[in-house]
Tab-separated table of C-alpha atoms in Angstrom:
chain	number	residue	atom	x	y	z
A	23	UNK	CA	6.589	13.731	-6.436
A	24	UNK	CA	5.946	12.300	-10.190
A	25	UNK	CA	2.893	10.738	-11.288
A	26	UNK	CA	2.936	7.562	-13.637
A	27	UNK	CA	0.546	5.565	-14.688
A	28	UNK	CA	0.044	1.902	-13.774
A	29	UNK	CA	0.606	0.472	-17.625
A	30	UNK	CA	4.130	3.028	-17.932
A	31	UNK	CA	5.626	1.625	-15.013
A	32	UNK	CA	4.932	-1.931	-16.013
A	33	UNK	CA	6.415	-1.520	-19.338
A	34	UNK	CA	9.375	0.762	-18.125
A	35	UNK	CA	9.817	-0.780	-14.380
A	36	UNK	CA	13.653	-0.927	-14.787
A	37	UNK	CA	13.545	2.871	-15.434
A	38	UNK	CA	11.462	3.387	-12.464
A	39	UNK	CA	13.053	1.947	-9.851
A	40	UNK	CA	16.268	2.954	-10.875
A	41	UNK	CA	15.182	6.801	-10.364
A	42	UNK	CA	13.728	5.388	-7.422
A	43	UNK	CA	17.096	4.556	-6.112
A	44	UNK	CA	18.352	7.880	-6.688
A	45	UNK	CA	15.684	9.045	-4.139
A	46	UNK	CA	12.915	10.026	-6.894
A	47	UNK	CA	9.397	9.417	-5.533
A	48	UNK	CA	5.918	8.179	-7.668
A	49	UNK	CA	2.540	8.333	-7.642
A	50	UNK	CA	1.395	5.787	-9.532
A	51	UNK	CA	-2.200	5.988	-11.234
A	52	UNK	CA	-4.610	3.466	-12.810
A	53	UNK	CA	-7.699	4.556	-14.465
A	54	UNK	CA	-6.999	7.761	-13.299
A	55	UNK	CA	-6.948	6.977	-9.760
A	56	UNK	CA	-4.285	7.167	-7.486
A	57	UNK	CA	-3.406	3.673	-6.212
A	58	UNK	CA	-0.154	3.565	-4.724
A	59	UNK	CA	3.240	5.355	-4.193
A	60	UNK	CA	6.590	4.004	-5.011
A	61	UNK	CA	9.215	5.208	-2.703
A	62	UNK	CA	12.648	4.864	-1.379
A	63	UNK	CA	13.002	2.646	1.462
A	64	UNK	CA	13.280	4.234	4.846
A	65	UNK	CA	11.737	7.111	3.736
A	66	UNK	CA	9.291	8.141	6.392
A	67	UNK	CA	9.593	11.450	5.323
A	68	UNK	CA	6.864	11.243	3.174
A	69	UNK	CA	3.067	12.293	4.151
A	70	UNK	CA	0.753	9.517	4.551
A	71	UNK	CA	3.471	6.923	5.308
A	72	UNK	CA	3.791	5.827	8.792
A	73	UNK	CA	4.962	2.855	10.487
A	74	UNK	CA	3.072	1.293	12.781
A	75	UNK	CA	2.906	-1.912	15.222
A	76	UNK	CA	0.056	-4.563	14.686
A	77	UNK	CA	-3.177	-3.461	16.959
A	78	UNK	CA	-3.681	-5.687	19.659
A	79	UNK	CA	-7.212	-6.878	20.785
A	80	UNK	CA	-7.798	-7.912	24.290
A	81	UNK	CA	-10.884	-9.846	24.936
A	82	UNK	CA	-12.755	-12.810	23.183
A	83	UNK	CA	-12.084	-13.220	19.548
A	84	UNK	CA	-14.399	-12.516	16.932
A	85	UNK	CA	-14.732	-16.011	15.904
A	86	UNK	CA	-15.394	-17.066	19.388
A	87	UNK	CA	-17.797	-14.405	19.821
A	88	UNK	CA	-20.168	-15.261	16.608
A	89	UNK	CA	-20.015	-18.804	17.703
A	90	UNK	CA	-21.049	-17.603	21.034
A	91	UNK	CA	-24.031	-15.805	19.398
A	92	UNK	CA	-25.030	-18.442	17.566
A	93	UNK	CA	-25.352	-20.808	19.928
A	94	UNK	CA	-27.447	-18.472	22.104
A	95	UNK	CA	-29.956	-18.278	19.245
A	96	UNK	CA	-30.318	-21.785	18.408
């Protein structure tokens, strides 16, 4: 995996993605942080990348529940 920093990839994005399509992989940095990585699509391989389904929440929602609370204060 290549590094790249936030500003180079906005001034050379064209370059970027094409190497992207070719199945290169980025880590892209901003004030010396690591903020994202540009990848292929499909490519699960990767560590840290998973796909998964929305979390479902059974129960009262959290709305209803403050509400709830609030009017038992009042």
């Amino acid at each position: 995996m290549s590094t790249v920093t936030f500003t180079e990839l906005r001034n050379h994005a064209r370059k970027y993605f094409d190497q992207v399509e070719r199945g290169e992989t980025f880590e892209i940095y901003r004030h010396g942080k690591p903020v994202a990585i540009l990848l292929p699509p499909g490519d699960s391989s990767k560590e840290g990348w998973k796909r998964v389904s929305p979390m479902k929440i059974f129960g009262v929602s959290l709305s209803q529940a403050i509400l709830a609370d609030r009017q038992k204060s009042l």
